[in-house]
XYZ file of C-alpha atoms in Angstrom:
638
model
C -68.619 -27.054 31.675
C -70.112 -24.438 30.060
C -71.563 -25.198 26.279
C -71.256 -23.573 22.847
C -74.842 -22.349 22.476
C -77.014 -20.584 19.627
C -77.973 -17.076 20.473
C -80.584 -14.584 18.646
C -79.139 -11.148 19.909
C -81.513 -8.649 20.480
C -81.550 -4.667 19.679
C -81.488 -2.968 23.094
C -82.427 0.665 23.381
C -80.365 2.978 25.215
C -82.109 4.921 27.434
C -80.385 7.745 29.309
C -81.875 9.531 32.304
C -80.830 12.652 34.508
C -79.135 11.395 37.661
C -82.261 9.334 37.857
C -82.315 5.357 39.885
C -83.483 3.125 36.561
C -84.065 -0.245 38.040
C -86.079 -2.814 39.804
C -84.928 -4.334 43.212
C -85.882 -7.659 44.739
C -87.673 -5.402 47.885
C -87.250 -1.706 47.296
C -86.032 0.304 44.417
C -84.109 2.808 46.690
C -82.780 0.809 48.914
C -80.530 -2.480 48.228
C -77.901 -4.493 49.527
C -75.949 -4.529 46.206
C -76.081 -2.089 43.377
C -75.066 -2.418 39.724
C -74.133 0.811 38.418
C -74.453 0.044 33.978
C -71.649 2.197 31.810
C -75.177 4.121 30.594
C -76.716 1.183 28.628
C -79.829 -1.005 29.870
C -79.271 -4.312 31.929
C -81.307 -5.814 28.532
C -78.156 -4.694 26.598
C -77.364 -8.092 25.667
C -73.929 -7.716 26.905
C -71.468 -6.636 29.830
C -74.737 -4.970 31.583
C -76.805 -7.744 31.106
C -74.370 -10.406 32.159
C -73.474 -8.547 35.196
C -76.722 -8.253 36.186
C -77.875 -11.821 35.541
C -75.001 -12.421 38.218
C -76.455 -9.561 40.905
C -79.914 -11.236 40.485
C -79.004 -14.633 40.811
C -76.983 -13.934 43.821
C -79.360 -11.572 45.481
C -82.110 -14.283 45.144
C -80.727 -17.452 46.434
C -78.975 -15.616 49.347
C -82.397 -13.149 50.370
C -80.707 -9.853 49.406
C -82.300 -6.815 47.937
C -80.718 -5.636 44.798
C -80.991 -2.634 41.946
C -79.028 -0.636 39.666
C -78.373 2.122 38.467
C -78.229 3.758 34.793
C -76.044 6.913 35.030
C -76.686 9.410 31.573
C -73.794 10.160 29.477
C -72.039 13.051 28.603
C -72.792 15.193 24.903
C -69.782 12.670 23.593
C -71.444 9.750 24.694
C -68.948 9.321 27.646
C -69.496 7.908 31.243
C -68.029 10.694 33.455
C -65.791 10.272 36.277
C -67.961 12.442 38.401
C -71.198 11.168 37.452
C -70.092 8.339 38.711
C -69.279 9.468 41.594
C -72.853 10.816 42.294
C -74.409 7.660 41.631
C -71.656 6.183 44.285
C -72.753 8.201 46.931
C -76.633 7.829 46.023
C -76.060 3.904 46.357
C -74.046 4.123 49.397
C -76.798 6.466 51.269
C -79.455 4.124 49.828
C -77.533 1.531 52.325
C -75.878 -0.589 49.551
C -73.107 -3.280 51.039
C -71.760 -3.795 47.578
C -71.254 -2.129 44.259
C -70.545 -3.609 41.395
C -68.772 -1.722 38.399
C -68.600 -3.407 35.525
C -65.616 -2.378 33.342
C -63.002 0.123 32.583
C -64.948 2.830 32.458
C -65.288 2.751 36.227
C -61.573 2.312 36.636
C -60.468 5.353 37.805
C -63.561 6.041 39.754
C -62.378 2.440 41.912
C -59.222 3.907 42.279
C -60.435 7.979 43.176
C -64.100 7.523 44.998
C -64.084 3.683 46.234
C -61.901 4.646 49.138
C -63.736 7.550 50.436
C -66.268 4.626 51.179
C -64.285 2.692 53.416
C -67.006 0.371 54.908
C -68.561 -0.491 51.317
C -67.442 -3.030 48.953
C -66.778 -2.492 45.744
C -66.332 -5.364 42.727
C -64.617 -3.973 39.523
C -65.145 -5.795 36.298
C -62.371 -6.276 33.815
C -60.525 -3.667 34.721
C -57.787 -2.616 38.012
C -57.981 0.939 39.666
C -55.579 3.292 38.170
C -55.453 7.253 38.281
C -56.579 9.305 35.183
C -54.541 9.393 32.314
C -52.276 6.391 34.176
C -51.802 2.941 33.374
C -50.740 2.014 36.440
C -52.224 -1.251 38.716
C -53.021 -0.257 41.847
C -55.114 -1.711 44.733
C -57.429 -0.538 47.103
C -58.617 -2.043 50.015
C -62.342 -2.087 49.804
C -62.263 -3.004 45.999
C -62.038 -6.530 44.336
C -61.046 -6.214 41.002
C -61.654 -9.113 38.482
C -58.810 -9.625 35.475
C -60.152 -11.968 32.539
C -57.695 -14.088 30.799
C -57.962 -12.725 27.963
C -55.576 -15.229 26.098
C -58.008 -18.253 27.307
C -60.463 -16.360 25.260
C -58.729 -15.896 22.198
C -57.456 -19.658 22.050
C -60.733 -20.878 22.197
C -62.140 -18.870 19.485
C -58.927 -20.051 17.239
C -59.233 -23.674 18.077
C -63.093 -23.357 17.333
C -62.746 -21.631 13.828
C -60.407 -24.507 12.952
C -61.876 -26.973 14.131
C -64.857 -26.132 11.939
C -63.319 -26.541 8.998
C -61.338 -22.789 8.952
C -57.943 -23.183 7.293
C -57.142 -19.344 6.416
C -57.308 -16.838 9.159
C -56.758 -13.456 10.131
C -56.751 -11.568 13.269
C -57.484 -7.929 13.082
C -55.674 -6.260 16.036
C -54.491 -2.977 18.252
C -50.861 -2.389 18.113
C -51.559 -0.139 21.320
C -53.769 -2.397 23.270
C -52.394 -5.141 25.871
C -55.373 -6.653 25.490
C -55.333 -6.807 22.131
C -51.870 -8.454 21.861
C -53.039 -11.128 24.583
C -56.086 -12.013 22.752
C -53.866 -12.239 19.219
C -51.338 -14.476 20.888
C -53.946 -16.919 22.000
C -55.999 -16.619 19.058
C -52.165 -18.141 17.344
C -51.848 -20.852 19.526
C -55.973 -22.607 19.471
C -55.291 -22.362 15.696
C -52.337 -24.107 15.875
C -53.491 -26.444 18.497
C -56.239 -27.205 16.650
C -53.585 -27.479 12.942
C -51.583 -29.766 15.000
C -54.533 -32.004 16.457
C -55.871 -32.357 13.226
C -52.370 -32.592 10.782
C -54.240 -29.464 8.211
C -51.863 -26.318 7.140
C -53.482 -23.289 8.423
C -52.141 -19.751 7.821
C -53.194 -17.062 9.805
C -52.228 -12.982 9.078
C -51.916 -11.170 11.499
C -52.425 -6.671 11.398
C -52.739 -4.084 13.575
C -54.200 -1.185 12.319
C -52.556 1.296 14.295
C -49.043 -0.490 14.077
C -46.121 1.240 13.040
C -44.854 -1.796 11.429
C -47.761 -1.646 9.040
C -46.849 -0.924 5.860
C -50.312 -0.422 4.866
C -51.141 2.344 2.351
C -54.597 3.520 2.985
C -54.772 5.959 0.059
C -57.395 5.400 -3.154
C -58.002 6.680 -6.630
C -61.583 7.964 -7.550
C -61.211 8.127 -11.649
C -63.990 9.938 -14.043
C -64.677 7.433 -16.680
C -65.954 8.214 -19.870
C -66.967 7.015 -23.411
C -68.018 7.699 -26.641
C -70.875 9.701 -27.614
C -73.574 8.696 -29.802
C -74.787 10.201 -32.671
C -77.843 11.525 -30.570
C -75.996 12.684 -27.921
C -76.202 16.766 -27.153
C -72.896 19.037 -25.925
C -73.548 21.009 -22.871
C -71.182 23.736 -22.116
C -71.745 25.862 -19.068
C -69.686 28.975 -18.767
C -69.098 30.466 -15.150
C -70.461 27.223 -13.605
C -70.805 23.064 -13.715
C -72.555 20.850 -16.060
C -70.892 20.644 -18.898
C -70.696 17.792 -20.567
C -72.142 15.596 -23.608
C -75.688 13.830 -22.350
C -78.361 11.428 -24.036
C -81.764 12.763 -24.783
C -84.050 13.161 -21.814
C -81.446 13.475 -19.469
C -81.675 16.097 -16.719
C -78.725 18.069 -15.941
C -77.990 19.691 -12.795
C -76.182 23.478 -13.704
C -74.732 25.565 -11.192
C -73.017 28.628 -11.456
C -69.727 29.502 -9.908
C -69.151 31.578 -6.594
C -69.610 35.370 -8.008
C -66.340 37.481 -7.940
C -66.084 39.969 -4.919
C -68.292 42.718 -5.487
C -70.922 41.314 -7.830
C -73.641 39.059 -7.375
C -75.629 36.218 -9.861
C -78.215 37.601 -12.209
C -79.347 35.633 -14.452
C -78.340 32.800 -17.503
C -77.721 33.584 -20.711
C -79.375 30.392 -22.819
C -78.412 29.997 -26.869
C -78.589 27.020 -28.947
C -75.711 26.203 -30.897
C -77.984 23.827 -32.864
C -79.216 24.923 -36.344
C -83.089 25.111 -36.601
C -83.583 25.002 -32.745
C -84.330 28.860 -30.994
C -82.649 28.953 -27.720
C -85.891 29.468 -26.052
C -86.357 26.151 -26.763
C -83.821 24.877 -24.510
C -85.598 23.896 -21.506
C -84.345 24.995 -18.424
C -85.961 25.344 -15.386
C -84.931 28.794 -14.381
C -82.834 31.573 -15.685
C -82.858 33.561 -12.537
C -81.366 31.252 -9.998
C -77.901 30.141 -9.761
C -78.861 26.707 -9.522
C -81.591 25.028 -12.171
C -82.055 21.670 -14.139
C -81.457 21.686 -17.544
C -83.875 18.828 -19.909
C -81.847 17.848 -22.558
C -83.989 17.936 -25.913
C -81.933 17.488 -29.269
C -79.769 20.390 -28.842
C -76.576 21.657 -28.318
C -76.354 24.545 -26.213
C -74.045 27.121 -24.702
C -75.482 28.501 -21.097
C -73.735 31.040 -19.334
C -73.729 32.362 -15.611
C -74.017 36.537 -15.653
C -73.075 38.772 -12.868
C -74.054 42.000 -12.251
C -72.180 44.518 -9.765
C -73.648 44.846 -5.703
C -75.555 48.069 -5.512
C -75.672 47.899 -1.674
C -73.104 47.915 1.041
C -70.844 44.488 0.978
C -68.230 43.059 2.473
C -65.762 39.999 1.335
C -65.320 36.896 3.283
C -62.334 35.256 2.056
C -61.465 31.841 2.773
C -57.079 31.027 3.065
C -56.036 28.023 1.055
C -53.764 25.243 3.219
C -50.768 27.606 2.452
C -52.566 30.101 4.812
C -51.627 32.304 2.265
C -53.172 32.173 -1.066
C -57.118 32.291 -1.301
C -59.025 29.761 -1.630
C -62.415 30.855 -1.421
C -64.362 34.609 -1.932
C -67.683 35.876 -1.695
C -69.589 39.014 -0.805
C -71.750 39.346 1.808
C -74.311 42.013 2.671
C -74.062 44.399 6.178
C -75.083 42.252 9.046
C -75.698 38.891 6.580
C -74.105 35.774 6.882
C -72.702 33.284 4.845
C -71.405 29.324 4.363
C -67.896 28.714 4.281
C -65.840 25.389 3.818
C -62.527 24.962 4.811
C -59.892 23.321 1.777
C -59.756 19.527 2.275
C -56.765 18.433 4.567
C -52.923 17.723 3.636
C -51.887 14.187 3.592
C -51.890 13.203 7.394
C -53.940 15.947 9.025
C -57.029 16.735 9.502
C -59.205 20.386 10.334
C -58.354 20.973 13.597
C -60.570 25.043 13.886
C -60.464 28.470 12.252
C -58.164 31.449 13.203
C -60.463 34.476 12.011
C -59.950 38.493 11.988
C -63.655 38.509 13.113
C -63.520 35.390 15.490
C -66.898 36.253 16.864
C -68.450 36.143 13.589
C -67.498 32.440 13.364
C -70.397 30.255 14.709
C -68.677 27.194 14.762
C -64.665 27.461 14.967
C -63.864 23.994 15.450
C -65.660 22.563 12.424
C -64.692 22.952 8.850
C -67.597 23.795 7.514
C -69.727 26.673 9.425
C -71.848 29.788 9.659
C -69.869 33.063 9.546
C -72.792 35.662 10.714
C -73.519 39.065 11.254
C -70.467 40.414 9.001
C -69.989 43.688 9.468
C -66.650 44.414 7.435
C -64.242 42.398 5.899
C -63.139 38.980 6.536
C -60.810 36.256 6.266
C -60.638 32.732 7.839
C -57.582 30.910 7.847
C -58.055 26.447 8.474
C -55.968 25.724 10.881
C -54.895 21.636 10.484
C -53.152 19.413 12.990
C -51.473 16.194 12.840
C -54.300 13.256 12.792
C -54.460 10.936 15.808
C -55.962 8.376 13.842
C -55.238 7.034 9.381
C -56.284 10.023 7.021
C -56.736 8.914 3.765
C -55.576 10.248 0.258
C -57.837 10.873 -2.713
C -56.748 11.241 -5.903
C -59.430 12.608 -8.000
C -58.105 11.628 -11.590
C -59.425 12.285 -15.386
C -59.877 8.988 -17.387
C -59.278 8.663 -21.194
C -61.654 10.712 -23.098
C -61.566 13.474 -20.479
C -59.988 16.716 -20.559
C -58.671 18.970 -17.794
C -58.365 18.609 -14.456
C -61.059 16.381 -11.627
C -61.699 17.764 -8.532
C -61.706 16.992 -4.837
C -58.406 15.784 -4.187
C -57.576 16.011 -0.492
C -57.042 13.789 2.555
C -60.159 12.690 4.532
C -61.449 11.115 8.044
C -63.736 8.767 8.339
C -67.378 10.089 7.844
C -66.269 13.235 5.632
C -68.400 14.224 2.949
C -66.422 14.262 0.348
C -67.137 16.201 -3.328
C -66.244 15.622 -6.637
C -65.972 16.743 -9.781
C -65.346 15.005 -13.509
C -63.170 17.041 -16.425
C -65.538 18.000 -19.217
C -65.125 15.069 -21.993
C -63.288 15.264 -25.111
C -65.331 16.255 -28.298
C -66.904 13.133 -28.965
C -67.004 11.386 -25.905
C -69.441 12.119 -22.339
C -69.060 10.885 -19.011
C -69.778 7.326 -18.027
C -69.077 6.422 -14.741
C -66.951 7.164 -11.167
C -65.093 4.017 -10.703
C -62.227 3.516 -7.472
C -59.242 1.521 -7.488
C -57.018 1.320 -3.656
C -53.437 0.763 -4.382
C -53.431 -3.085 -4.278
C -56.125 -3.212 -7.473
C -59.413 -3.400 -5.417
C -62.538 -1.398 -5.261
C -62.355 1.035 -2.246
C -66.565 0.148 -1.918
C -67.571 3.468 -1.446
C -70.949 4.013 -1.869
C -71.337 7.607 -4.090
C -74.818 9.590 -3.949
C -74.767 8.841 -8.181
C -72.166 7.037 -9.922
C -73.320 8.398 -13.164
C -73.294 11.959 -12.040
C -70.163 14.458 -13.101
C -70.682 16.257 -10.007
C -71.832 14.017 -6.786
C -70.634 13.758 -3.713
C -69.925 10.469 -1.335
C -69.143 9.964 2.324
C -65.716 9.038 3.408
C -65.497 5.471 4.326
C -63.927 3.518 7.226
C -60.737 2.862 5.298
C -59.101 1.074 8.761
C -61.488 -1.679 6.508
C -59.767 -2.138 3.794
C -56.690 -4.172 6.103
C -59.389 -6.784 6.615
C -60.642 -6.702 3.043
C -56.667 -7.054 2.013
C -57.257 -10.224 4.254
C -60.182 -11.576 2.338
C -58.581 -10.856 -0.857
C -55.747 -12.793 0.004
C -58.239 -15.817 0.791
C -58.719 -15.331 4.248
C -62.286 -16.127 5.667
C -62.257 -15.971 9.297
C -61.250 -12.671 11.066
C -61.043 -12.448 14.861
C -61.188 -8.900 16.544
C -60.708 -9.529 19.957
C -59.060 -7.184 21.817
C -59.447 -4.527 19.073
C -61.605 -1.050 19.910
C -61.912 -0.759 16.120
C -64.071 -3.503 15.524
C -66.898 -2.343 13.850
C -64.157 -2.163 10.851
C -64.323 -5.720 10.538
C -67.913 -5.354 10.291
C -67.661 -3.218 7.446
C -65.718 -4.443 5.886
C -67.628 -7.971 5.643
C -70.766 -6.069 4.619
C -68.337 -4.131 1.986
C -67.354 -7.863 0.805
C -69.223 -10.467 1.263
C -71.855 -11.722 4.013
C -70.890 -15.012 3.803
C -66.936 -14.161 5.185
C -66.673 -14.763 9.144
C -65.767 -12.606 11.856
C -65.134 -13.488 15.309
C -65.807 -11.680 18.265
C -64.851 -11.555 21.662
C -66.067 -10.376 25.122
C -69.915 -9.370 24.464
C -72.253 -10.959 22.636
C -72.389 -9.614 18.942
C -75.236 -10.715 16.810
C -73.674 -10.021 13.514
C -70.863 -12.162 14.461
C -70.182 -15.865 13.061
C -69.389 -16.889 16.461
C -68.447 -14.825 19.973
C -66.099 -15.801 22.777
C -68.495 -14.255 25.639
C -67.078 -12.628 29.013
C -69.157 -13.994 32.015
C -69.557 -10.726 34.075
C -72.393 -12.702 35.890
C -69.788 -15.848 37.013
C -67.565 -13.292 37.893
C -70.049 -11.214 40.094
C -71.532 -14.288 41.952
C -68.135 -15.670 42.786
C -66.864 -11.877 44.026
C -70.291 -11.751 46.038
C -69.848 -15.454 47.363
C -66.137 -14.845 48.722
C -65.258 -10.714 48.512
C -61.003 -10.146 48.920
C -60.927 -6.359 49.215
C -57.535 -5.295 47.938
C -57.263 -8.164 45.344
C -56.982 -8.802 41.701
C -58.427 -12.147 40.726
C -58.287 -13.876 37.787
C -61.229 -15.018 35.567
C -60.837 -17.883 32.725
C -61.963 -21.265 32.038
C -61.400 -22.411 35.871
C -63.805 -20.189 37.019
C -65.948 -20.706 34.179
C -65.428 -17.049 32.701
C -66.085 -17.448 29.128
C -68.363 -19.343 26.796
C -69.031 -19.396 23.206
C -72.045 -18.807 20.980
C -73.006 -20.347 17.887
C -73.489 -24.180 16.727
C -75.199 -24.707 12.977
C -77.416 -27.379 14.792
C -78.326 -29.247 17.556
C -76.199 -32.132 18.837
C -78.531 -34.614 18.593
C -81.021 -35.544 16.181
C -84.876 -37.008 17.034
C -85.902 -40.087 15.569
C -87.630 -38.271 12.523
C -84.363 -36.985 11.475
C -83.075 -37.501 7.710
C -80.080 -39.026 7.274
C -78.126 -35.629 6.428
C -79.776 -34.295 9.400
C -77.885 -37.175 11.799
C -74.885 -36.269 10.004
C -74.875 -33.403 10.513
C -75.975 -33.615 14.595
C -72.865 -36.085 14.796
C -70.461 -33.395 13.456
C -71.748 -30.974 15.699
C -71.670 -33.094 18.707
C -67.772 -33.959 17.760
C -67.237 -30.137 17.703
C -69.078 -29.450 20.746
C -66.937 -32.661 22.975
C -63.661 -31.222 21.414
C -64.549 -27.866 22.616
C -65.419 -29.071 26.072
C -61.825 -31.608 26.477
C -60.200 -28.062 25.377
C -61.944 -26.096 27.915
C -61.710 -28.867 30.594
C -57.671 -28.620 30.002
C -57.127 -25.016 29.737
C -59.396 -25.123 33.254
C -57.056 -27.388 34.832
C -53.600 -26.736 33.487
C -53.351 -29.246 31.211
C -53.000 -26.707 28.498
C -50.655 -23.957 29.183
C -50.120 -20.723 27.186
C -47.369 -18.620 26.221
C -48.410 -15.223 27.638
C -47.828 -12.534 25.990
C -44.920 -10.107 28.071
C -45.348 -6.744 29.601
C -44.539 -4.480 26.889
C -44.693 -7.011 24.143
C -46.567 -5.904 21.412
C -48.413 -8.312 18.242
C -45.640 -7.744 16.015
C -42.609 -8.337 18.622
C -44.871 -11.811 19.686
C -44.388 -12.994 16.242
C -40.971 -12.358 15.773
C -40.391 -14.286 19.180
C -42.395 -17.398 18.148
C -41.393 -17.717 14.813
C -37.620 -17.939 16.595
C -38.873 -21.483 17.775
C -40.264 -23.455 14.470
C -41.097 -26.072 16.164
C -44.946 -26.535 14.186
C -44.899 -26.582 10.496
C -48.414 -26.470 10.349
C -49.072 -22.807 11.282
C -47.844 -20.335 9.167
C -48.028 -16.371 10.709
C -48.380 -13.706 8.370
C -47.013 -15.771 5.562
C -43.701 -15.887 7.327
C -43.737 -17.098 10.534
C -43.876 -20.281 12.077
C -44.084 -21.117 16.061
C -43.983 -22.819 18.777
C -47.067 -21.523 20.604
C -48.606 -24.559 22.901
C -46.939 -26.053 25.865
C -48.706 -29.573 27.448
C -48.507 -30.621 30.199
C -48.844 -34.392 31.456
């Protein structure tokens, strides 16, 4: 039986190479009796790579085989190509390899396409089934052995382990348009509620899919200027043709900018005057009166500065920028023959995001696809028009409001995508009153824990932040404490949003070993390999789960025994562990023998539908399933 162990992950670096062999073999590095071909990561990955690997090596050794892999280079988007793979194929097969192993679904389609042009080779699949591209489609093919983890195994064990340590309110975190997803989230349910029912606690689990259309999730977010009073001490900045005004304490330094000129002139200079009696306006001190962007040192004054313009005395032309409308401009500025310039498209209606730019000079457009680019080499008159699609994935709304003691209008409204810069703006204050503070409220009452360039700036800017994040930080602020994200491509948003929150909340992963995780239900490629090796059924999909040993899980607070030395607390605490560790192992022992059977989760059945059928059956009332439903999840068996 395998144990719960501790594990200190380790930072591997990814090192691509050009259709270059990147391994060691037991006899030759060329040629070898069974290849590993890695998704483009190391074999010291600490994950699927790794544990494949692990299983090549240990097989090649106790049965006198020569072994290697292979570490194919990725695409510009950091993708695995379906003929790259297919190079690396054919290099293995003329390097005499017997066996290649492919470990995941990244090499799906390539089992299903390239396997069978190598009839006499044999091919092991990972985690995946052949299937044609863009299909979803099982199919089998004679000279490959594809492996199929039960994925619901997984998830039960990590929900009877987070319960059985003391975990009462849980959440999973989940893909509405992932099967796998679904199956891990269904047997996530039912260890939790094995676990609820073994011990007689309550335990209430949530349960959200990002990406679900029964969601009713609202995403959006205000970012409000704050202000207060000013003190007696306090100057008035007002900055005509440009930003900066405001009122500011002595000493601070002010960042002014002037405004875009108007077509057909061109920044000159800044008019400086002090509206302060006794003080000369040369003794404002600003840093420059000549460029359109200076500091300004504030130094018991009022002031008044103002951006001047003078008119182009050489040849120009306008680049004009098209608001969302596509009709009313957004944008203007003049650009000398053969110059260039640095345009920005508007930020993006509710639901869309900048998809490229239809221009009269399309040539002139360096980068058309990305919404902020070079226009060069202008040569007459311009105008780009942002052209904006519907988003595959959440957009999210900012509001951009003006708090009490504020005047006017904030800006940088728009909808955003994850990683966006986004810019704001505050409203000048109210005579009598300056800018504090950017504070942001979501629409439940919580900080959206975006992280600004300065808070205390009028003008800053801050990047757009995984808001998928905020459904697990709903969880925590309901109470929740242990997320699981099996199944779910999007889980680095867990991640986030623990480190948004607070370190001490759990998150449970599953399949490879994650080192920022409280504990990981781990996907033996390496069982799975050595057992393929041992008894290879070309044309076959076999299952891997706890009868075959397929998953284990890391992370025990201490050992299960305690020396002689040990304190008192420390034997304690041993004993606990050791009781956690033997429940985890009868668990295992009965899901590996059928003692335990699950309630799979059907074809077409997603999370939401899952629920609805097991809250039909009511049998447990000590599960309850998104605050509403209760199930019967486990069946046992005598």
């Amino acid at each position: 039986m395998k144990k719960i162990i501790s594990v200190i992950a380790c930072i591997a670096i990814i090192i691509g190479c050009v259709f270059s062999v990147a391994g060691c073999a037991k006899k030759d590095a060329a040629a070898a009796q069974i290849v590993l071909i890695t998704d483009g990561r190391t074999v010291k990955d600490d994950g699927y790579n790794q544990s494949a690997w692990e299983g090549v090596t240990a097989y090649g050794d106790e049965n006198n085989m020569s072994y290697s892999y292979y570490q194919p280079s990725l695409d510009e988007d950091g993708n695995l190509s379906v003929e790259t793979i297919a190079k690396y194929i054919e290099l293995a097969v003329n390097n005499g390899a017997e066996y290649i192993v492919l470990p995941g679904e990244s090499f799906a389609v390539s089992a299903y396409e390239t396997a069978q042009l190598y009839g006499d080779v044999n091919f092991i699949l990972l985690d995946a089934y052949p299937h044609a591209e863009g299909e979803d489609i099982m199919h089998t093919v004679p000279n490959v052995m594809s492996v199929k983890f039960i994925t619901d195994q997984a998830g039960f064990l990590a929900g009877y382990l987070a319960v059985i340590r003391g975990e009462r309110e849980l959440g999973y975190f989940g893909e509405y348009n992932s099967k796998n997803s679904s199956a891990y989230g269904a047997g996530f349910v039912q260890g939790a509620q094995f676990a609820a029912d073994e011990l007689g606690v309550p335990v209430t689990i949530d349960w959200a899919e990002y990406d679900s259309p029964f969601l009713d999730y609202d995403y959006s977010f205000t970012v409000r200027a704050c202000y207060e009073e000013a003190g007696e001490n306090d100057c008035k900045v007002v900055v005509e043709n440009g930003t900066g005004s405001g009122t500011y304490a002595e000493g601070a330094n002010v960042a002014i900018v002037a405004d875009p000129a108007p077509v057909g002139q061109e920044f000159d200079h800044w008019d400086v005057v002090s509206n302060t009696d006794g003080v000369k306006d040369k003794k404002i001190n600003v840093s420059s009166k000549d460029k359109p962007e200076m500091n300004l040192i504030i130094e018991k004054a009022d002031c008044t500065i103002t951006a001047v313009y003078k008119d182009i005395d050489y040849t120009y032309y306008p680049v004009r920028v098209l608001d969302v409308d596509g009709v009313t401009e957004y944008s203007a500025q003049s650009v000398s023959e053969n110059g260039e310039c640095w345009v920005e498209a508007p930020p993006a209606p509710m639901g869309m995001v900048f998809d490229h730019w239809e221009s009269t000079a399309a040539d002139a457009v360096e980068t058309p696809d990305e919404k902020g680019t070079m226009v060069k080499g202008v040569t007459a008159e311009i105008t780009l028009t942002p052209v904006y699609t519907i988003s595959e994935y959440p957009t999210f709304y900012i509001d951009v409001a003006t708090g009490d003691g504020g005047e006017g209008e904030s800006l940088g409204n728009g909808a955003y995508s994850t990683g966006e810069e986004v810019k704001i703006s505050a409203a000048v204050p109210q005579d009598g009153y300056k800018f504090s503070h950017w504070e942001t409220v979501d629409t439940y009452g919580y900080s959206a824990n975006v992280a600004m360039e300065n808070e205390f700036h009028a003008n800053t800017t801050f990047e757009m932040v995984d808001r998928c994040a905020s459904i697990v930080e709903n969880m925590y602020n309901k109470g929740i404490t242990t997320v699981f994200t099996g199944g779910n491509s999007n889980v680095d948003s867990a991640f986030n949003a623990k480190w948004n929150y607070d370190y001490d909340l759990n998150i449970i992963a599953a399949g490879e070993k994650t080192k920022d995780a409280y504990s990981t239900v781990v996907s033996d490629y390496g069982e799975a390999v050595k057992d393929c090796l041992t008894e290879f059924k070309g044309g076959s999909i076999v299952k891997a789960d706890c009868s075959t040993g397929a998953f284990w899980a890391t992370f025990v607070a201490g050992n299960t025994e305690a020396g002689d030395k040990a304190t008192d607390e420390q034997k304690e605490e041993a004993a606990k562990e050791k009781e956690i560790q033997d429940k985890f192992d009868t668990v295992y022992a009965a899901l590996a023998d059928g003692s335990i059977l699950l309630n799979e989760v059907q074809d077409g059945q997603v999370g939401f539908e899952f629920c609805q059928v097991f809250n039909q059956s009511k049998v447990s009332n000590c599960v309850t399933l998104n605050g509403q439903f209760r199930s019967d999840i486990v069946t046992i068996t005598d």
